[in-house]
């Protein structure tokens, strides 16, 4: 059984490998979550050593950590071009498709990933799965208005249980003021088809499916870090 400390070490090793892709003067998309936290801290060390870079955070939590680490942040209300975005994932399949959104930042994470010239994903080995779904639900961000009807349509489409995410006894609210429903799918065999179908349902803001977006996957393992490149074509 892999301990939490061992997994954290794997995440940190993957993060240290990822920041080697960052060059002086770049604009960097800063992901959210436990693995991305190591990445932000590592970038802060590069900044203190003299590297010039600017960051686009995917959450308030990441923004706070970036500022504490000395990273200059870009006004996120403006138009920006991101050289490289680095983020974690809750699941990754052999085709480099992801499930993200366990931390509730999936909307900003997908906007940043979509704006980046290079999208690097960091995971420990436990996040690699033969097929998405099963052990981790699919998060979907929905607007509060009529969310119950939206959830019913998701259930009808997926034939799966849909649960409103709660925190401290109240509905979880994203930074955009929306809700998240977690869809408990046994398996997601065709993630691209599912993403397209879900996006047809009124009330869905964004899904936690990241399909065909990953350029580089960095996996932390007990024996070291493995770097995999997506074959896109």
C-alpha positions as a printed Julia matrix, in Angstrom:
233×3 Matrix{Float64}:
   0.0    0.0     0.0
   1.44   3.37   -1.03
   1.47   5.88    1.81
   0.25   9.46    1.54
   3.84  10.61    2.08
   5.08   8.43   -0.79
   2.38   9.78   -3.12
   3.26  13.35   -2.14
   6.88  12.65   -2.99
   5.8   11.33   -6.4
   3.72  14.47   -7.0
   6.63  16.71   -6.04
   9.03  14.83   -8.33
   6.59  15.21  -11.25
   6.22  18.94  -10.5
   9.97  19.49  -10.47
  10.21  17.78  -13.85
   7.38  19.9   -15.29
   8.86  23.29  -14.38
  11.91  22.44  -16.5
   9.69  23.26  -19.5
   9.28  26.84  -18.3
  11.63  29.38  -19.87
  12.48  32.96  -18.97
   9.79  35.44  -20.0
   6.98  32.88  -20.34
   3.34  33.25  -19.32
   2.44  30.16  -17.3
  -1.01  28.74  -16.53
  -1.02  27.68  -12.9
  -3.24  24.72  -12.05
  -5.07  23.94   -8.82
  -4.72  21.04   -6.4
  -2.16  19.16   -4.36
   0.13  18.32   -7.29
  -0.09  21.8    -8.82
   0.83  23.27   -5.42
   4.28  21.67   -5.68
   4.63  23.16   -9.18
   3.8   26.69   -8.03
   6.3   26.47   -5.17
   8.99  25.18   -7.56
   8.3   28.06   -9.97
   8.6   30.47   -7.05
  12.12  29.15   -6.43
  13.0   29.81  -10.08
  11.67  33.36   -9.76
  13.79  33.96   -6.67
  16.78  32.69   -8.66
  16.16  35.4   -11.26
  13.71  33.94  -13.79
  11.14  36.34  -15.21
   7.67  34.86  -15.67
   4.02  35.76  -15.24
   1.25  33.47  -14.08
  -2.44  32.95  -14.8
  -3.99  31.19  -11.77
  -6.95  28.82  -12.08
  -8.28  29.51   -8.56
  -8.04  31.96   -5.68
  -6.17  29.3    -3.73
  -3.51  29.1    -6.43
  -3.39  32.9    -6.76
  -2.62  33.28   -3.06
   0.14  30.66   -3.17
   1.62  32.2    -6.34
   1.8   35.65   -4.75
   3.38  34.17   -1.64
   5.93  32.48   -3.91
   6.81  35.76   -5.61
   5.15  35.02   -8.96
   3.69  38.03  -10.79
   0.09  37.4   -11.81
  -1.64  38.72  -14.93
  -4.99  40.48  -14.68
  -7.26  37.58  -15.6
  -9.94  39.9   -17.01
  -7.67  40.73  -19.94
  -6.84  38.72  -23.03
  -3.69  36.66  -22.61
  -1.66  34.08  -24.45
  -0.27  31.29  -22.3
   2.99  29.63  -23.28
   2.59  26.59  -21.03
  -0.11  25.49  -18.57
   0.72  22.95  -15.88
  -1.98  21.17  -13.89
  -2.86  17.93  -12.15
  -5.7   15.49  -12.87
  -8.0   13.18  -10.94
  -7.82  10.47  -13.61
  -5.95   9.94  -16.87
  -6.59   7.17  -19.39
  -4.14   5.65  -21.93
  -5.27   8.21  -24.52
  -4.29  11.07  -22.17
  -7.94  12.02  -21.66
  -8.6   13.4   -18.19
 -11.2   13.73  -15.5
 -10.64  16.95  -13.54
 -12.66  19.05  -11.14
 -12.23  17.3    -7.81
 -11.16  20.65   -6.39
 -14.01  22.51   -8.07
 -11.85  24.66  -10.38
 -12.61  22.82  -13.63
 -14.04  25.82  -15.53
 -10.99  28.05  -15.09
  -8.7   25.05  -15.55
 -10.23  24.24  -18.93
 -10.13  27.88  -20.09
  -6.43  28.07  -19.19
  -5.61  24.68  -20.73
  -7.42  25.68  -23.92
  -5.47  28.94  -24.12
  -2.05  27.33  -23.66
   0.37  26.49  -26.46
   1.56  23.54  -24.35
  -0.52  21.71  -21.7
   1.42  19.6   -19.22
  -0.4   17.27  -16.83
   1.14  15.99  -13.6
  -0.07  12.89  -11.76
   1.13  10.3    -9.32
   0.83   6.74  -10.57
  -2.5    6.11   -8.78
  -4.26   8.54  -11.15
  -3.56   6.4   -14.22
  -6.55   4.22  -15.07
  -7.34   1.87  -17.98
 -10.66   3.66  -18.51
 -12.12   6.88  -17.02
 -14.93   6.66  -14.46
 -15.49   3.99  -11.86
 -13.46   5.03   -8.82
 -13.88   8.77   -9.41
 -17.08  10.62  -10.39
 -17.24  13.05  -13.29
 -17.69  16.64  -12.03
 -19.98  18.89  -14.06
 -20.44  22.59  -13.35
 -24.04  23.76  -13.71
 -25.81  27.07  -13.15
 -27.99  27.16  -10.01
 -31.17  28.05  -11.94
 -33.04  24.82  -12.62
 -30.1   22.7   -11.62
 -32.41  19.84  -10.65
 -33.79  19.69  -14.19
 -30.26  19.82  -15.58
 -29.28  16.94  -13.29
 -32.31  14.94  -14.46
 -31.23  15.37  -18.09
 -27.7   14.27  -17.2
 -29.13  11.18  -15.5
 -31.25  10.39  -18.56
 -28.25  10.73  -20.88
 -25.72   8.81  -18.78
 -28.04   6.34  -17.01
 -25.98   7.15  -13.92
 -26.43   8.59  -10.44
 -25.97  12.38  -10.22
 -25.17  13.92   -6.82
 -25.09  17.61   -5.9
 -21.71  18.35   -4.33
 -21.96  19.53   -0.74
 -19.48  21.2     1.56
 -20.1   21.72    5.28
 -23.75  20.79    4.85
 -24.44  23.31    2.08
 -24.22  23.14   -1.72
 -20.64  23.68   -2.92
 -20.3   26.91   -4.9
 -17.59  27.42   -7.51
 -15.7   30.72   -7.76
 -18.06  31.63  -10.61
 -21.04  31.1    -8.28
 -22.18  27.88   -9.92
 -22.92  24.41   -8.54
 -21.16  21.12   -9.2
 -22.89  17.79   -9.7
 -20.8   14.62   -9.54
 -21.83  11.92  -12.0
 -21.08   8.36  -10.9
 -20.34   6.53  -14.13
 -19.12   2.93  -14.1
 -16.87   3.68  -17.08
 -16.43   6.3   -19.8
 -15.54   4.37  -22.93
 -15.97   7.27  -25.37
 -15.07  10.46  -23.5
 -15.17  12.71  -26.57
 -18.69  11.6   -27.5
 -19.85  12.02  -23.91
 -18.37  15.53  -23.65
 -20.13  16.58  -26.87
 -23.46  15.12  -25.73
 -23.28  16.72  -22.27
 -22.53  20.13  -23.76
 -25.91  19.99  -25.54
 -27.77  20.04  -22.21
 -28.95  23.54  -21.2
 -27.61  24.6   -17.81
 -24.27  22.84  -18.08
 -21.44  25.37  -17.9
 -18.54  22.95  -18.31
 -17.64  19.31  -17.78
 -14.62  17.8   -16.07
 -13.75  15.83  -19.2
 -10.52  17.11  -20.77
 -10.37  15.3   -24.11
  -7.45  15.57  -26.51
  -5.91  18.51  -24.64
  -2.88  16.95  -22.93
   0.45  17.43  -24.73
   2.79  16.0   -22.09
   1.95  13.66  -19.21
   4.42  13.46  -16.33
   3.87  10.54  -13.95
   5.51  10.3   -10.55
   6.4    6.71   -9.69
   8.26   5.1    -6.77
  11.22   4.4    -9.06
  11.26   7.9   -10.59
   9.46  10.18  -13.02
   8.13   9.08  -16.41
   7.51  11.68  -19.14
   5.07  10.73  -21.92
   4.25  12.74  -25.04
   0.81  12.64  -26.66
   0.63  11.43  -30.22
  -1.67  13.94  -31.87
  -2.87  13.42  -35.37
